[in-house]
mmCIF file with all atom_site columns, C-alpha atoms in Angstrom:
data_model
loop_
_atom_site.group_PDB
_atom_site.id
_atom_site.type_symbol
_atom_site.label_atom_id
_atom_site.label_alt_id
_atom_site.label_comp_id
_atom_site.label_asym_id
_atom_site.label_entity_id
_atom_site.label_seq_id
_atom_site.pdbx_PDB_ins_code
_atom_site.Cartn_x
_atom_site.Cartn_y
_atom_site.Cartn_z
_atom_site.occupancy
_atom_site.B_iso_or_equiv
_atom_site.pdbx_formal_charge
_atom_site.auth_seq_id
_atom_site.auth_comp_id
_atom_site.auth_asym_id
_atom_site.auth_atom_id
_atom_site.pdbx_PDB_model_num
ATOM 1   C CA . MET E 1 1   ? -33.939 106.717 -97.124  1.00 0.00 ? 1   MET E CA 1
ATOM 2   C CA . GLY E 1 2   ? -35.608 104.240 -99.425  1.00 0.00 ? 2   GLY E CA 1
ATOM 3   C CA . LYS E 1 3   ? -36.636 104.678 -103.005 1.00 0.00 ? 3   LYS E CA 1
ATOM 4   C CA . LEU E 1 4   ? -40.212 105.654 -102.174 1.00 0.00 ? 4   LEU E CA 1
ATOM 5   C CA . ASP E 1 5   ? -39.544 108.338 -99.583  1.00 0.00 ? 5   ASP E CA 1
ATOM 6   C CA . LYS E 1 6   ? -39.825 111.298 -101.971 1.00 0.00 ? 6   LYS E CA 1
ATOM 7   C CA . PHE E 1 7   ? -43.533 111.965 -102.276 1.00 0.00 ? 7   PHE E CA 1
ATOM 8   C CA . VAL E 1 8   ? -45.074 114.891 -104.122 1.00 0.00 ? 8   VAL E CA 1
ATOM 9   C CA . GLU E 1 9   ? -46.317 116.994 -101.226 1.00 0.00 ? 9   GLU E CA 1
ATOM 10  C CA . VAL E 1 10  ? -46.690 120.625 -100.252 1.00 0.00 ? 10  VAL E CA 1
ATOM 11  C CA . GLY E 1 11  ? -43.334 121.817 -98.967  1.00 0.00 ? 11  GLY E CA 1
ATOM 12  C CA . ARG E 1 12  ? -41.226 119.303 -100.907 1.00 0.00 ? 12  ARG E CA 1
ATOM 13  C CA . VAL E 1 13  ? -38.091 120.903 -102.335 1.00 0.00 ? 13  VAL E CA 1
ATOM 14  C CA . ALA E 1 14  ? -37.533 120.137 -106.012 1.00 0.00 ? 14  ALA E CA 1
ATOM 15  C CA . PHE E 1 15  ? -34.804 120.682 -108.596 1.00 0.00 ? 15  PHE E CA 1
ATOM 16  C CA . ILE E 1 16  ? -35.926 122.198 -111.906 1.00 0.00 ? 16  ILE E CA 1
ATOM 17  C CA . ALA E 1 17  ? -34.413 120.032 -114.643 1.00 0.00 ? 17  ALA E CA 1
ATOM 18  C CA . ASN E 1 18  ? -35.291 121.990 -117.772 1.00 0.00 ? 18  ASN E CA 1
ATOM 19  C CA . GLY E 1 19  ? -36.925 125.186 -118.919 1.00 0.00 ? 19  GLY E CA 1
ATOM 20  C CA . LYS E 1 20  ? -36.217 128.805 -118.141 1.00 0.00 ? 20  LYS E CA 1
ATOM 21  C CA . ASP E 1 21  ? -35.309 128.182 -114.496 1.00 0.00 ? 21  ASP E CA 1
ATOM 22  C CA . SER E 1 22  ? -33.330 124.999 -115.071 1.00 0.00 ? 22  SER E CA 1
ATOM 23  C CA . GLY E 1 23  ? -30.685 124.270 -112.477 1.00 0.00 ? 23  GLY E CA 1
ATOM 24  C CA . LYS E 1 24  ? -32.511 126.081 -109.666 1.00 0.00 ? 24  LYS E CA 1
ATOM 25  C CA . VAL E 1 25  ? -34.175 124.743 -106.539 1.00 0.00 ? 25  VAL E CA 1
ATOM 26  C CA . CYS E 1 26  ? -37.768 125.527 -105.553 1.00 0.00 ? 26  CYS E CA 1
ATOM 27  C CA . ALA E 1 27  ? -40.474 124.428 -103.122 1.00 0.00 ? 27  ALA E CA 1
ATOM 28  C CA . ILE E 1 28  ? -43.888 123.038 -104.003 1.00 0.00 ? 28  ILE E CA 1
ATOM 29  C CA . ALA E 1 29  ? -46.475 125.499 -102.689 1.00 0.00 ? 29  ALA E CA 1
ATOM 30  C CA . GLU E 1 30  ? -49.641 123.779 -103.948 1.00 0.00 ? 30  GLU E CA 1
ATOM 31  C CA . ILE E 1 31  ? -50.599 120.664 -105.894 1.00 0.00 ? 31  ILE E CA 1
ATOM 32  C CA . ILE E 1 32  ? -52.954 121.569 -108.740 1.00 0.00 ? 32  ILE E CA 1
ATOM 33  C CA . ASP E 1 33  ? -53.535 118.143 -110.294 1.00 0.00 ? 33  ASP E CA 1
ATOM 34  C CA . GLN E 1 34  ? -51.577 114.974 -111.012 1.00 0.00 ? 34  GLN E CA 1
ATOM 35  C CA . ASN E 1 35  ? -49.400 116.687 -113.623 1.00 0.00 ? 35  ASN E CA 1
ATOM 36  C CA . ARG E 1 36  ? -48.959 120.261 -112.387 1.00 0.00 ? 36  ARG E CA 1
ATOM 37  C CA . VAL E 1 37  ? -47.868 121.990 -109.198 1.00 0.00 ? 37  VAL E CA 1
ATOM 38  C CA . LEU E 1 38  ? -47.460 125.576 -108.046 1.00 0.00 ? 38  LEU E CA 1
ATOM 39  C CA . ILE E 1 39  ? -43.799 126.220 -107.237 1.00 0.00 ? 39  ILE E CA 1
ATOM 40  C CA . ASP E 1 40  ? -42.072 129.077 -105.481 1.00 0.00 ? 40  ASP E CA 1
ATOM 41  C CA . GLY E 1 41  ? -38.397 129.701 -104.815 1.00 0.00 ? 41  GLY E CA 1
ATOM 42  C CA . PRO E 1 42  ? -37.954 133.219 -103.456 1.00 0.00 ? 42  PRO E CA 1
ATOM 43  C CA . CYS E 1 43  ? -34.431 132.577 -102.155 1.00 0.00 ? 43  CYS E CA 1
ATOM 44  C CA . SER E 1 44  ? -33.206 130.806 -105.286 1.00 0.00 ? 44  SER E CA 1
ATOM 45  C CA . GLY E 1 45  ? -34.616 133.229 -107.853 1.00 0.00 ? 45  GLY E CA 1
ATOM 46  C CA . VAL E 1 46  ? -37.576 131.140 -109.032 1.00 0.00 ? 46  VAL E CA 1
ATOM 47  C CA . ARG E 1 47  ? -40.745 133.180 -109.319 1.00 0.00 ? 47  ARG E CA 1
ATOM 48  C CA . ARG E 1 48  ? -44.089 131.737 -108.243 1.00 0.00 ? 48  ARG E CA 1
ATOM 49  C CA . GLN E 1 49  ? -45.503 129.816 -111.202 1.00 0.00 ? 49  GLN E CA 1
ATOM 50  C CA . VAL E 1 50  ? -47.314 126.705 -112.332 1.00 0.00 ? 50  VAL E CA 1
ATOM 51  C CA . CYS E 1 51  ? -44.885 123.984 -113.328 1.00 0.00 ? 51  CYS E CA 1
ATOM 52  C CA . ASP E 1 52  ? -45.302 120.626 -115.010 1.00 0.00 ? 52  ASP E CA 1
ATOM 53  C CA . MET E 1 53  ? -44.154 117.672 -112.909 1.00 0.00 ? 53  MET E CA 1
ATOM 54  C CA . LYS E 1 54  ? -42.052 116.397 -115.822 1.00 0.00 ? 54  LYS E CA 1
ATOM 55  C CA . ARG E 1 55  ? -39.701 119.352 -115.336 1.00 0.00 ? 55  ARG E CA 1
ATOM 56  C CA . LEU E 1 56  ? -39.074 118.656 -111.637 1.00 0.00 ? 56  LEU E CA 1
ATOM 57  C CA . HIS E 1 57  ? -36.827 116.229 -109.784 1.00 0.00 ? 57  HIS E CA 1
ATOM 58  C CA . LEU E 1 58  ? -37.821 115.816 -106.141 1.00 0.00 ? 58  LEU E CA 1
ATOM 59  C CA . THR E 1 59  ? -35.134 116.129 -103.484 1.00 0.00 ? 59  THR E CA 1
ATOM 60  C CA . ARG E 1 60  ? -35.002 114.605 -100.017 1.00 0.00 ? 60  ARG E CA 1
ATOM 61  C CA . PHE E 1 61  ? -35.659 117.981 -98.369  1.00 0.00 ? 61  PHE E CA 1
ATOM 62  C CA . CYS E 1 62  ? -39.103 119.005 -97.217  1.00 0.00 ? 62  CYS E CA 1
ATOM 63  C CA . ILE E 1 63  ? -40.239 122.091 -95.320  1.00 0.00 ? 63  ILE E CA 1
ATOM 64  C CA . ASP E 1 64  ? -43.451 122.487 -93.352  1.00 0.00 ? 64  ASP E CA 1
ATOM 65  C CA . LEU E 1 65  ? -45.668 124.748 -95.482  1.00 0.00 ? 65  LEU E CA 1
ATOM 66  C CA . PRO E 1 66  ? -49.416 125.341 -95.303  1.00 0.00 ? 66  PRO E CA 1
ATOM 67  C CA . HIS E 1 67  ? -51.375 124.871 -98.525  1.00 0.00 ? 67  HIS E CA 1
ATOM 68  C CA . SER E 1 68  ? -51.159 127.860 -100.911 1.00 0.00 ? 68  SER E CA 1
ATOM 69  C CA . ALA E 1 69  ? -48.504 129.537 -98.774  1.00 0.00 ? 69  ALA E CA 1
ATOM 70  C CA . ARG E 1 70  ? -47.564 133.031 -99.871  1.00 0.00 ? 70  ARG E CA 1
ATOM 71  C CA . THR E 1 71  ? -44.063 133.891 -101.041 1.00 0.00 ? 71  THR E CA 1
ATOM 72  C CA . ALA E 1 72  ? -43.193 135.595 -97.742  1.00 0.00 ? 72  ALA E CA 1
ATOM 73  C CA . VAL E 1 73  ? -44.108 132.447 -95.808  1.00 0.00 ? 73  VAL E CA 1
ATOM 74  C CA . VAL E 1 74  ? -42.068 130.275 -98.166  1.00 0.00 ? 74  VAL E CA 1
ATOM 75  C CA . ARG E 1 75  ? -39.084 132.619 -97.818  1.00 0.00 ? 75  ARG E CA 1
ATOM 76  C CA . ARG E 1 76  ? -39.311 132.597 -94.016  1.00 0.00 ? 76  ARG E CA 1
ATOM 77  C CA . LYS E 1 77  ? -39.567 128.787 -93.790  1.00 0.00 ? 77  LYS E CA 1
ATOM 78  C CA . TRP E 1 78  ? -36.797 128.367 -96.418  1.00 0.00 ? 78  TRP E CA 1
ATOM 79  C CA . THR E 1 79  ? -34.327 130.509 -94.475  1.00 0.00 ? 79  THR E CA 1
ATOM 80  C CA . ALA E 1 80  ? -35.329 128.967 -91.136  1.00 0.00 ? 80  ALA E CA 1
ATOM 81  C CA . ALA E 1 81  ? -34.586 125.490 -92.509  1.00 0.00 ? 81  ALA E CA 1
ATOM 82  C CA . LYS E 1 82  ? -31.290 126.751 -94.041  1.00 0.00 ? 82  LYS E CA 1
ATOM 83  C CA . LEU E 1 83  ? -32.070 124.957 -97.284  1.00 0.00 ? 83  LEU E CA 1
ATOM 84  C CA . ASP E 1 84  ? -29.487 126.868 -99.331  1.00 0.00 ? 84  ASP E CA 1
ATOM 85  C CA . GLU E 1 85  ? -26.659 125.552 -97.144  1.00 0.00 ? 85  GLU E CA 1
ATOM 86  C CA . LYS E 1 86  ? -28.125 122.043 -97.005  1.00 0.00 ? 86  LYS E CA 1
ATOM 87  C CA . TRP E 1 87  ? -28.504 121.945 -100.793 1.00 0.00 ? 87  TRP E CA 1
ATOM 88  C CA . LYS E 1 88  ? -24.917 123.097 -101.386 1.00 0.00 ? 88  LYS E CA 1
ATOM 89  C CA . GLU E 1 89  ? -23.635 120.285 -99.137  1.00 0.00 ? 89  GLU E CA 1
ATOM 90  C CA . THR E 1 90  ? -25.313 117.519 -101.163 1.00 0.00 ? 90  THR E CA 1
ATOM 91  C CA . SER E 1 91  ? -23.331 115.467 -103.651 1.00 0.00 ? 91  SER E CA 1
ATOM 92  C CA . TRP E 1 92  ? -25.958 116.310 -106.287 1.00 0.00 ? 92  TRP E CA 1
ATOM 93  C CA . ALA E 1 93  ? -25.265 120.054 -106.024 1.00 0.00 ? 93  ALA E CA 1
ATOM 94  C CA . LYS E 1 94  ? -21.496 119.505 -105.918 1.00 0.00 ? 94  LYS E CA 1
ATOM 95  C CA . LYS E 1 95  ? -21.688 117.385 -109.063 1.00 0.00 ? 95  LYS E CA 1
ATOM 96  C CA . LEU E 1 96  ? -23.700 120.075 -110.860 1.00 0.00 ? 96  LEU E CA 1
ATOM 97  C CA . GLU E 1 97  ? -21.200 122.746 -109.802 1.00 0.00 ? 97  GLU E CA 1
ATOM 98  C CA . SER E 1 98  ? -18.211 120.719 -110.987 1.00 0.00 ? 98  SER E CA 1
ATOM 99  C CA . ARG E 1 99  ? -19.958 120.068 -114.309 1.00 0.00 ? 99  ARG E CA 1
ATOM 100 C CA . ARG E 1 100 ? -20.619 123.806 -114.688 1.00 0.00 ? 100 ARG E CA 1
ATOM 101 C CA . LEU E 1 101 ? -16.965 124.600 -113.947 1.00 0.00 ? 101 LEU E CA 1
ATOM 102 C CA . ARG E 1 102 ? -15.758 122.027 -116.483 1.00 0.00 ? 102 ARG E CA 1
ATOM 103 C CA . THR E 1 103 ? -17.988 123.410 -119.231 1.00 0.00 ? 103 THR E CA 1
ATOM 104 C CA . ASN E 1 104 ? -16.722 126.948 -118.585 1.00 0.00 ? 104 ASN E CA 1
ATOM 105 C CA . MET E 1 105 ? -13.074 125.930 -118.881 1.00 0.00 ? 105 MET E CA 1
ATOM 106 C CA . SER E 1 106 ? -11.076 127.293 -121.793 1.00 0.00 ? 106 SER E CA 1
ATOM 107 C CA . ASP E 1 107 ? -8.715  125.219 -123.900 1.00 0.00 ? 107 ASP E CA 1
ATOM 108 C CA . PHE E 1 108 ? -5.737  126.494 -121.924 1.00 0.00 ? 108 PHE E CA 1
ATOM 109 C CA . ASP E 1 109 ? -7.442  125.605 -118.628 1.00 0.00 ? 109 ASP E CA 1
ATOM 110 C CA . ARG E 1 110 ? -7.996  122.050 -119.872 1.00 0.00 ? 110 ARG E CA 1
ATOM 111 C CA . PHE E 1 111 ? -4.336  121.891 -120.908 1.00 0.00 ? 111 PHE E CA 1
ATOM 112 C CA . LYS E 1 112 ? -3.192  123.058 -117.449 1.00 0.00 ? 112 LYS E CA 1
ATOM 113 C CA . LEU E 1 113 ? -5.462  120.506 -115.799 1.00 0.00 ? 113 LEU E CA 1
ATOM 114 C CA . ALA E 1 114 ? -4.104  117.701 -117.958 1.00 0.00 ? 114 ALA E CA 1
ATOM 115 C CA . ARG E 1 115 ? -0.534  118.751 -117.107 1.00 0.00 ? 115 ARG E CA 1
ATOM 116 C CA . ALA E 1 116 ? -1.329  118.905 -113.401 1.00 0.00 ? 116 ALA E CA 1
ATOM 117 C CA . LYS E 1 117 ? -2.728  115.359 -113.495 1.00 0.00 ? 117 LYS E CA 1
ATOM 118 C CA . GLN E 1 118 ? 0.481   113.951 -115.025 1.00 0.00 ? 118 GLN E CA 1
#
């Protein structure tokens, strides 16, 4: 994949970088204008809403969705494409998970980790 393979298109899976649903994955259901899209992530806990493009990071995954697809259609296509499993296998998701685990470590956990590395 080259640098310009991630186009903003209906069905493109995106990572929400900031806001209330930050850290979750969603699909673009409709393009409203050059700055806003309608997103939906029924399997990842993201409700259908209008989102600013500045909040989204596009992923390499894309599902075949019709324009303005309903939530049930998005859920069916999402599970058929097994996007949850594909997302968890990416290095991006693994890096986010390891960062989350490190931030939740207590002082004693960090001490044990430092001792184990010696």
